Coordinates of C-alpha atoms in Angstrom, one line a residue:
X1 CA 6.5 13.9 32.0
X2 CA 8.9 11.4 34.2
X3 CA 9.1 13.5 37.5
X4 CA 5.7 13.7 36.8
X5 CA 4.0 10.7 36.1
X6 CA 6.0 7.9 35.6
X7 CA 8.6 8.2 37.7
X8 CA 5.9 8.2 41.3
X9 CA 3.9 5.8 39.0
X10 CA 7.1 2.9 39.4
X11 CA 7.7 4.2 43.2
X12 CA 3.9 3.1 43.4
X13 CA 4.1 0.0 41.9
X14 CA 7.5 -1.2 43.9
X15 CA 5.5 0.4 47.0
X16 CA 3.2 -1.9 49.9
X17 CA -0.3 -0.4 48.6
X18 CA -2.7 -3.5 48.3
X19 CA -4.4 -4.6 45.2
X20 CA -8.3 -3.3 45.4
X21 CA -6.8 0.1 46.8
X22 CA -4.9 0.3 43.5
X23 CA -8.1 2.0 42.5
X24 CA -7.3 5.1 43.9
X25 CA -4.0 6.3 42.2
X26 CA -5.5 4.8 38.9
X27 CA -8.5 7.5 39.2
X28 CA -7.0 10.0 41.0
X29 CA -4.4 9.9 37.2
X30 CA -6.8 9.9 34.4
X31 CA -7.5 12.7 36.2
X32 CA -5.0 14.2 36.0
X33 CA -3.8 13.4 32.9
X34 CA -6.5 14.1 30.5
X35 CA -6.4 17.2 32.7
X36 CA -2.7 18.0 30.7
X37 CA -4.4 16.7 27.6
X38 CA -7.2 20.3 28.5
X39 CA -3.7 21.9 29.4
X40 CA 0.1 21.3 28.7
X41 CA 1.1 23.4 30.5
X42 CA 0.3 22.7 34.1
X43 CA 3.4 18.9 33.4
X44 CA 5.6 22.7 33.4
X45 CA 4.7 23.8 37.0
X46 CA 7.3 22.8 39.9
X47 CA 3.9 21.9 42.1
X48 CA 1.2 20.0 40.4
X49 CA 1.5 15.6 41.2
X50 CA -0.4 13.6 40.2
X51 CA 0.0 11.0 43.8
X52 CA -0.2 13.4 47.0
X53 CA 1.7 10.1 48.1
X54 CA 3.8 9.4 46.1
X55 CA 6.9 11.7 44.1
X56 CA 10.4 12.7 43.0
X57 CA 11.8 14.5 45.3
X58 CA 13.3 18.1 43.7
X59 CA 17.4 18.4 43.0
X60 CA 19.3 21.3 40.7
X61 CA 18.3 19.9 37.5
X62 CA 14.8 19.1 37.4
X63 CA 14.5 22.7 38.9
X64 CA 17.4 24.7 36.9
X65 CA 14.3 22.8 34.0
X66 CA 11.1 24.2 35.3
X67 CA 13.2 27.5 35.9
X68 CA 14.6 27.4 32.0
X69 CA 10.3 26.6 30.6
X70 CA 8.3 29.7 29.6
X71 CA 5.0 30.1 31.2
X72 CA 2.0 30.9 29.0
X73 CA 1.8 33.9 28.9
X74 CA 5.3 34.3 28.3
X75 CA 6.5 33.2 24.6
X76 CA 4.9 30.0 24.9
X77 CA 6.9 27.4 23.4
X78 CA 4.2 25.4 21.2
X79 CA 6.1 22.5 20.1
X80 CA 6.3 20.9 23.5
X81 CA 2.6 21.8 24.3
X82 CA 2.7 19.7 21.5
X83 CA 4.2 17.3 22.1
X84 CA 2.5 16.8 26.2
X85 CA -0.3 17.3 24.1
X86 CA 0.6 14.4 22.5
X87 CA 2.2 12.5 25.3
X88 CA -1.0 12.6 27.8
X89 CA -3.4 11.4 25.3
X90 CA -1.6 8.4 24.8
X91 CA -1.1 7.7 28.3
X92 CA -4.9 8.3 28.8
X93 CA -5.6 5.3 26.2
X94 CA -3.6 2.9 27.7
X95 CA -4.9 3.4 31.2
X96 CA -8.5 3.1 30.0
X97 CA -7.7 -0.3 27.5
X98 CA -5.5 -1.4 30.1
X99 CA -7.0 -0.4 33.5
X100 CA -10.9 -0.3 32.8
X101 CA -10.8 -2.3 36.0
X102 CA -9.9 0.4 38.7
X103 CA -12.4 2.3 37.2
X104 CA -15.7 4.3 37.7
X105 CA -17.6 1.4 36.8
X106 CA -14.5 -1.6 36.9
X107 CA -15.2 -4.4 39.0
X108 CA -12.2 -3.2 41.2
X109 CA -13.2 -0.3 41.9
X110 CA -13.7 0.7 45.3
X111 CA -14.2 -2.4 47.1
X112 CA -16.1 -1.7 50.2
X113 CA -13.3 -2.1 53.7
X114 CA -15.7 -5.8 54.5
X115 CA -16.2 -7.5 51.1
X116 CA -14.7 -11.3 50.7
X117 CA -12.4 -10.5 48.8
X118 CA -10.6 -7.8 50.3
X119 CA -9.6 -10.2 53.2
X120 CA -8.8 -12.9 50.2
X121 CA -6.4 -10.7 48.3
X122 CA -5.4 -9.0 51.8
X123 CA -1.4 -10.2 51.4
X124 CA -1.6 -8.7 46.8
X125 CA 0.0 -6.4 47.2
X126 CA 1.2 -4.2 43.7
X127 CA 5.0 -5.2 43.1
X128 CA 4.0 -9.2 43.4
X129 CA 1.4 -8.3 40.3
X130 CA 3.4 -8.4 36.7
X131 CA 0.2 -7.0 35.3
X132 CA 0.0 -3.8 36.9
X133 CA 3.2 -2.6 35.2
X134 CA 1.7 -1.8 31.9
X135 CA 4.1 0.3 30.7
X136 CA 6.9 -1.4 30.3
X137 CA 7.4 -4.6 31.7
X138 CA 5.5 -6.4 27.3
X139 CA 8.5 -4.7 26.0
X140 CA 11.0 -6.1 28.0
X141 CA 9.6 -9.7 28.4
X142 CA 9.7 -8.8 24.0
X143 CA 13.3 -7.7 24.5
X144 CA 14.4 -10.9 26.3
X145 CA 11.9 -13.3 24.4
X146 CA 10.3 -11.3 21.4
X147 CA 9.0 -15.5 20.7
X148 CA 7.8 -15.9 23.6
X149 CA 3.9 -17.8 24.6
X150 CA 1.3 -16.1 26.5
X151 CA 1.5 -18.8 29.1
X152 CA 5.3 -18.2 29.2
X153 CA 4.3 -14.0 30.0
X154 CA 1.4 -14.4 31.3
X155 CA 2.5 -17.3 34.6
X156 CA 6.6 -18.1 34.6
X157 CA 7.4 -13.8 34.3
X158 CA 4.7 -13.0 36.5
X159 CA 6.0 -16.2 39.4
X160 CA 9.6 -14.2 38.9
X161 CA 8.3 -11.0 39.3
X162 CA 6.5 -11.7 42.4
X163 CA 8.7 -12.0 45.2
X164 CA 6.1 -12.6 47.7
X165 CA 5.6 -16.2 46.1
X166 CA 9.3 -17.4 45.8
X167 CA 10.2 -16.0 49.4
X168 CA 7.3 -17.9 50.8
X169 CA 8.0 -21.3 48.7
X170 CA 12.3 -20.8 49.5
X171 CA 10.8 -20.9 53.6
X172 CA 9.2 -24.8 53.0
X173 CA 11.0 -27.6 53.4
X174 CA 12.9 -29.4 50.3
X175 CA 9.9 -32.0 50.7
X176 CA 7.8 -29.7 50.1
X177 CA 8.8 -28.1 48.0
X178 CA 9.4 -31.1 45.9
X179 CA 5.5 -32.2 46.6
X180 CA 4.5 -28.7 45.4
X181 CA 6.4 -29.0 41.9
X182 CA 4.7 -31.6 41.6
X183 CA 1.3 -30.3 41.8
X184 CA 2.2 -26.9 39.8
X185 CA 3.0 -29.6 37.9
X186 CA 0.2 -31.1 37.2
X187 CA -1.7 -27.9 37.1
X188 CA -0.1 -26.1 34.8
X189 CA -1.1 -27.8 31.7
X190 CA -5.1 -26.7 32.6
X191 CA -3.8 -23.2 32.1
X192 CA -1.2 -24.1 29.4
X193 CA -4.2 -24.9 27.3
X194 CA -6.4 -21.9 28.2
X195 CA -3.9 -19.5 27.3
X196 CA -3.6 -21.7 24.7
X197 CA -7.2 -22.1 23.7
X198 CA -7.7 -17.6 23.5
X199 CA -4.2 -17.6 21.9
X200 CA -6.7 -19.4 19.1
X201 CA -8.9 -17.3 19.2
X202 CA -6.8 -14.3 18.9
X203 CA -5.7 -15.1 16.0
X204 CA -8.9 -17.1 14.5
X205 CA -9.9 -13.5 15.1
X206 CA -7.5 -11.4 13.3
X207 CA -7.4 -14.0 10.7
X208 CA -11.4 -12.7 9.5
X209 CA -10.6 -9.9 9.9
X210 CA -7.4 -10.1 6.8
X211 CA -10.0 -12.1 5.4
X212 CA -12.5 -9.3 5.7
X213 CA -10.1 -7.0 4.2
X214 CA -8.7 -9.0 1.3
X215 CA -12.9 -9.8 0.5
X216 CA -13.6 -5.9 1.2
X217 CA -10.7 -4.9 -0.8
X218 CA -11.4 -7.3 -3.6
X219 CA -15.6 -5.9 -3.8
X220 CA -14.4 -2.2 -4.1
X221 CA -12.0 -3.5 -7.6
X222 CA -14.4 -5.3 -9.1
X223 CA -17.0 -2.6 -8.7
X224 CA -14.3 0.1 -10.3
X225 CA -13.1 -2.5 -12.3
X226 CA -17.5 -2.6 -13.7
X227 CA -17.2 1.5 -14.5
X228 CA -14.3 1.2 -16.1
X229 CA -16.0 -1.0 -19.0
X230 CA -19.3 1.2 -18.7
X231 CA -17.0 4.0 -19.3
X232 CA -14.9 2.5 -22.6
X233 CA -18.3 1.1 -23.3
X234 CA -19.8 5.1 -23.1
X235 CA -17.0 6.6 -25.0
X236 CA -16.9 4.0 -27.9
X237 CA -20.5 4.5 -27.9
X238 CA -19.1 8.4 -29.8
X239 CA -16.8 7.8 -31.9
X240 CA -13.5 7.1 -29.1
X241 CA -11.6 9.1 -27.4
X242 CA -10.7 12.3 -28.0
X243 CA -6.8 12.7 -28.8
X244 CA -7.3 16.7 -30.0
X245 CA -8.7 20.0 -29.1
X246 CA -11.2 20.1 -32.6
X247 CA -12.6 15.7 -31.3
X248 CA -13.6 18.1 -27.9
X249 CA -15.0 21.2 -29.8
X250 CA -17.0 18.1 -32.2
X251 CA -17.6 15.7 -29.2
X252 CA -19.3 18.5 -27.7
X253 CA -22.4 18.6 -30.9
X254 CA -23.0 14.9 -31.4
X255 CA -22.5 13.5 -27.7
X256 CA -23.5 16.7 -25.9
X257 CA -23.0 17.2 -22.4
X258 CA -22.8 13.4 -21.0
X259 CA -20.9 12.4 -23.9
X260 CA -18.0 15.2 -22.3
X261 CA -18.4 14.0 -18.6
X262 CA -18.1 10.4 -20.0
X263 CA -14.6 11.5 -21.5
X264 CA -12.8 13.1 -18.4
X265 CA -14.3 10.1 -16.7
X266 CA -12.2 8.1 -19.2
X267 CA -9.1 9.9 -19.0
X268 CA -9.0 9.8 -15.4
X269 CA -10.3 7.6 -14.4
X270 CA -9.4 4.7 -17.4
X271 CA -6.2 6.6 -18.3
X272 CA -4.5 7.5 -14.7
X273 CA -4.5 11.1 -15.9
X274 CA -4.5 13.6 -13.4
X275 CA -4.7 17.4 -13.8
X276 CA -6.5 19.9 -12.1
X277 CA -8.1 20.4 -15.2
X278 CA -10.7 16.8 -14.8
X279 CA -14.0 18.3 -13.3
X280 CA -17.0 16.4 -14.4
X281 CA -19.1 19.3 -12.0
X282 CA -21.1 22.4 -13.9
X283 CA -22.3 23.4 -17.2
X284 CA -21.1 21.7 -20.9
X285 CA -19.5 25.1 -21.4
X286 CA -17.7 24.6 -18.3
X287 CA -17.1 21.0 -19.2
X288 CA -15.7 21.3 -23.3
X289 CA -13.7 24.2 -21.7
X290 CA -11.5 22.0 -19.1
X291 CA -11.1 19.1 -21.1
X292 CA -10.0 22.0 -24.0
X293 CA -7.0 23.2 -21.1
X294 CA -6.3 19.9 -20.8
X295 CA -5.6 18.4 -23.6
X296 CA -3.1 21.6 -23.9
X297 CA -1.6 21.2 -20.6
X298 CA -1.3 17.9 -22.0
X299 CA 1.0 18.9 -25.5
X300 CA 3.0 21.0 -23.0
X301 CA 4.1 18.5 -20.6
X302 CA 4.6 16.3 -23.9
X303 CA 6.4 18.3 -24.9
X304 CA 8.9 19.5 -22.3
X305 CA 9.8 15.8 -21.8
X306 CA 11.0 15.0 -25.0
X307 CA 14.7 16.8 -25.0
X308 CA 14.7 16.5 -28.8
X309 CA 13.1 15.4 -31.6
X310 CA 14.2 12.2 -32.6
X311 CA 13.4 11.6 -29.2
X312 CA 10.2 11.5 -30.1
X313 CA 9.7 8.6 -32.7
X314 CA 9.9 5.2 -32.4
X315 CA 12.6 2.5 -32.4
X316 CA 14.2 0.5 -35.0
X317 CA 14.8 -3.3 -33.5
X318 CA 18.9 -4.0 -33.0
X319 CA 19.9 -7.5 -33.9
X320 CA 22.3 -6.5 -30.6
X321 CA 19.7 -6.4 -27.8
X322 CA 22.5 -4.7 -25.6
X323 CA 22.2 -1.5 -27.6
X324 CA 18.2 -1.1 -28.5
X325 CA 19.1 2.1 -26.2
X326 CA 22.0 2.7 -29.6
X327 CA 19.8 2.0 -31.8
X328 CA 19.6 4.5 -35.0
X329 CA 14.9 5.9 -33.8
X330 CA 12.9 5.6 -37.1
X331 CA 8.4 7.5 -37.9
X332 CA 5.5 5.7 -37.5
X333 CA 2.1 7.3 -39.0
X334 CA -0.9 6.2 -39.6
X335 CA 0.5 6.8 -43.4
X336 CA 2.6 3.8 -42.7
X337 CA 0.7 1.0 -44.3
X338 CA 2.0 -2.4 -42.9
X339 CA 4.0 -4.9 -45.2
X340 CA 2.8 -5.0 -48.3
X341 CA 2.1 -8.1 -50.8
X342 CA 6.3 -8.8 -51.4
X343 CA 6.9 -8.5 -47.3
X344 CA 3.1 -10.7 -45.9
X345 CA 3.1 -13.8 -44.0
X346 CA 4.3 -16.6 -46.6
X347 CA 2.6 -19.9 -47.2
X348 CA 3.3 -23.2 -45.2
X349 CA 4.8 -25.3 -48.7
X350 CA 6.6 -22.2 -49.5
X351 CA 8.4 -21.6 -45.9
X352 CA 9.1 -25.1 -44.9
X353 CA 12.2 -24.2 -45.2
X354 CA 12.0 -20.9 -42.9
X355 CA 10.2 -23.1 -40.2
X356 CA 13.2 -25.7 -39.9
X357 CA 15.6 -22.9 -39.2
X358 CA 13.1 -22.2 -36.4
X359 CA 13.2 -24.9 -34.6
X360 CA 17.0 -24.9 -35.2
X361 CA 16.8 -22.1 -33.6
X362 CA 15.0 -22.1 -31.0
X363 CA 15.9 -24.5 -28.0
X364 CA 19.0 -21.2 -28.5
X365 CA 16.5 -18.8 -26.8
X366 CA 15.1 -18.6 -24.3
X367 CA 11.4 -20.1 -23.3
X368 CA 8.5 -17.9 -24.0
X369 CA 6.6 -15.9 -21.1
X370 CA 3.4 -16.9 -19.9
X371 CA 1.7 -13.8 -20.7
X372 CA 3.7 -13.0 -24.6
X373 CA 1.7 -16.2 -27.6
X374 CA 4.0 -17.2 -30.0
X375 CA 1.4 -18.4 -31.7
X376 CA 1.4 -15.7 -34.3
X377 CA -3.5 -16.6 -34.2
X378 CA -4.7 -13.9 -33.7
X379 CA -8.5 -12.0 -33.0
X380 CA -9.4 -8.8 -31.9
X381 CA -12.1 -9.4 -29.7
X382 CA -11.5 -7.1 -26.7
X383 CA -10.1 -3.7 -26.2
X384 CA -7.9 -2.7 -23.9
X385 CA -6.0 -5.1 -25.0
X386 CA -2.5 -4.6 -25.1
X387 CA -0.3 -5.7 -28.4
X388 CA 3.1 -5.6 -30.8
X389 CA 2.3 -5.5 -33.9
X390 CA 4.7 -6.3 -36.8
X391 CA 6.0 -3.2 -39.3
X392 CA 8.7 -2.3 -42.2
X393 CA 10.0 0.9 -43.3
X394 CA 10.0 2.8 -46.3
X395 CA 13.8 0.5 -46.7
X396 CA 12.1 -2.5 -45.5
X397 CA 14.0 -2.8 -43.0
X398 CA 11.7 -4.6 -40.2
X399 CA 10.9 -3.3 -36.4
X400 CA 7.6 -3.7 -34.5
X401 CA 5.9 -1.2 -32.7
X402 CA 3.7 -1.6 -28.6
X403 CA -0.1 -0.3 -28.7
X404 CA -3.0 -0.6 -27.4
X405 CA -6.3 -2.1 -28.8
X406 CA -9.1 0.6 -29.2
X407 CA -11.6 -0.2 -31.9
X408 CA -12.6 -3.5 -32.8
X409 CA -13.6 -3.1 -36.9
X410 CA -13.3 -6.6 -36.6
X411 CA -11.8 -9.9 -36.6
X412 CA -9.1 -9.5 -39.1
X413 CA -8.7 -6.1 -38.2
X414 CA -8.6 -2.8 -35.1
X415 CA -7.8 0.2 -34.3
X416 CA -4.5 0.7 -32.8
X417 CA -2.8 3.4 -30.5
X418 CA 0.9 3.4 -30.7
X419 CA 3.3 4.3 -27.8
X420 CA 6.4 4.9 -28.7
X421 CA 10.1 4.1 -26.7
X422 CA 12.2 5.8 -24.4
X423 CA 15.8 5.7 -25.2
X424 CA 15.9 6.3 -21.1
X425 CA 15.9 2.8 -20.6
X426 CA 14.2 0.1 -23.0
X427 CA 10.8 -0.4 -21.1
X428 CA 9.4 3.0 -20.4
X429 CA 7.5 4.4 -23.3
X430 CA 5.6 7.6 -24.1
X431 CA 2.3 8.1 -25.4
X432 CA 3.9 9.8 -29.6
X433 CA 2.4 13.1 -31.9
X434 CA -1.0 13.1 -32.2
X435 CA -1.0 12.4 -35.1
X436 CA 0.6 8.6 -34.4
X437 CA -2.6 7.2 -33.1
X438 CA -5.6 5.5 -34.5
X439 CA -3.5 2.8 -37.1
X440 CA -5.2 0.3 -38.5
X441 CA -3.9 -2.9 -38.5
X442 CA -4.6 -6.2 -40.0
X443 CA -4.2 -9.1 -36.8
X444 CA -1.1 -10.8 -39.4
X445 CA 0.7 -8.2 -37.8
X446 CA -0.7 -8.7 -34.8
X447 CA 2.9 -11.4 -33.0
X448 CA 2.7 -11.7 -29.7
X449 CA 0.0 -9.4 -27.3
X450 CA -1.5 -9.9 -23.7
X451 CA 1.6 -7.6 -22.3
X452 CA 1.4 -5.9 -19.2
X453 CA 1.5 -2.5 -19.2
X454 CA 1.2 -0.4 -16.6
X455 CA 1.5 3.5 -16.1
X456 CA 0.7 5.7 -13.1
X457 CA 0.7 9.4 -15.2
X458 CA -0.3 8.9 -18.2
X459 CA 3.0 9.3 -18.9
X460 CA 5.4 7.5 -18.8
X461 CA 4.3 3.7 -19.2
X462 CA 6.1 0.7 -17.8
X463 CA 6.8 -2.5 -20.3
X464 CA 8.7 -5.1 -18.4
X465 CA 8.0 -7.9 -20.8
X466 CA 9.8 -6.4 -23.5
X467 CA 12.8 -9.0 -23.7
X468 CA 9.7 -11.7 -24.7
X469 CA 9.1 -9.5 -27.5
X470 CA 12.1 -8.9 -28.5
X471 CA 12.6 -13.3 -28.7
X472 CA 9.2 -13.3 -30.2
X473 CA 9.7 -10.6 -32.7
X474 CA 12.6 -12.8 -34.1
X475 CA 10.6 -16.0 -33.9
X476 CA 7.7 -14.0 -36.3
X477 CA 11.2 -13.0 -38.9
X478 CA 12.8 -16.1 -38.4
X479 CA 8.9 -17.6 -39.3
X480 CA 7.5 -16.0 -42.1
X481 CA 10.5 -13.4 -43.7

């Protein structure tokens, strides 16, 4: 590419060719590069030229390179041709964008010899004009002064490169040079203002483009949220999400094809599940089979994640937060009821001492999170909210679990799907066995809500606020027990 295009081009730019004759070479280079894009092998032939007047001399190195290149009929190097094709396309794009005034239909294309413009520009040579060095000078300018203004690049750099102008200025006597510099200083402000206006218009256009992109993304997000809400309503209308293969069979009998479609969309769009079986096309029997295959695949994947049976259990809250990863796990199933009456929150009078203790210890704890509440006066109002719930095991030892509200039965009771904490990291959770789903919870045992829970594949969930939840759990215990 250097021997065929860029080398001859630099020879052209540094030559005495007049500005208004530049179109001949631009047009020739444009045609040549478009031909190279269609057939890159022409760049591998030593006899082809982009300009008749300018070409680099052949030497032993170049000759050996051309001799070693494969011909189009003997084992062509496809990778090399693809690279040359891509480079040719880039050059054509630059020419059509930067030098369009010299192409067919441009304002400097084929200016007649008797035109007054030729008389006016008879001393304008290519080597005086920075703008024609469009393949390299901008990179050099950015390298030298990356934050330079448009005025600097368009005037100062151009004057430094304009040999005719600089030599003409040096030939003037000193008093004339001072007059010219004073006059140029007065007139420069007008050019500087024009450049500032142009830069400001570009910046405003960029801001509008960025704002339009942001508005478009916000509209798509709001539309997606509305779609998810409609899907959740449709799933709730048919009894809630499916958890087992038996639920899929009963869903087809009760809701038909529309219910199966809603369930597939719920798994795919709301829970972000990824599976080739989550397709909404086909008959009702096809949708049912897809859902069954999906749940069967999900069960196998969940079993593969768990390294042993103990990993499918929830974790106690240890007093030492650093030992949480090594704490003994406890099982959780829907058969586990909320704490009995003897463990229910005490009355205000009975708990006055505990409240005093809580107030004394509160100064030592961290400030509560903005998203996790600690007033412990929670009422169920919407589905999809993540909450933390107090539990006790059979020995009366307290622990907590994190779950999602899937159905609001009343302000004081709701059905919750729980997550199971992983041992790998305290912020990681996963979906437990199907038998651990759909536990009914009273609002008096909810001590934290509006918890931020994220997932990328529907199998591993992240709860970044786990430290805040543990802190509020301690406060809940100090307040009521």
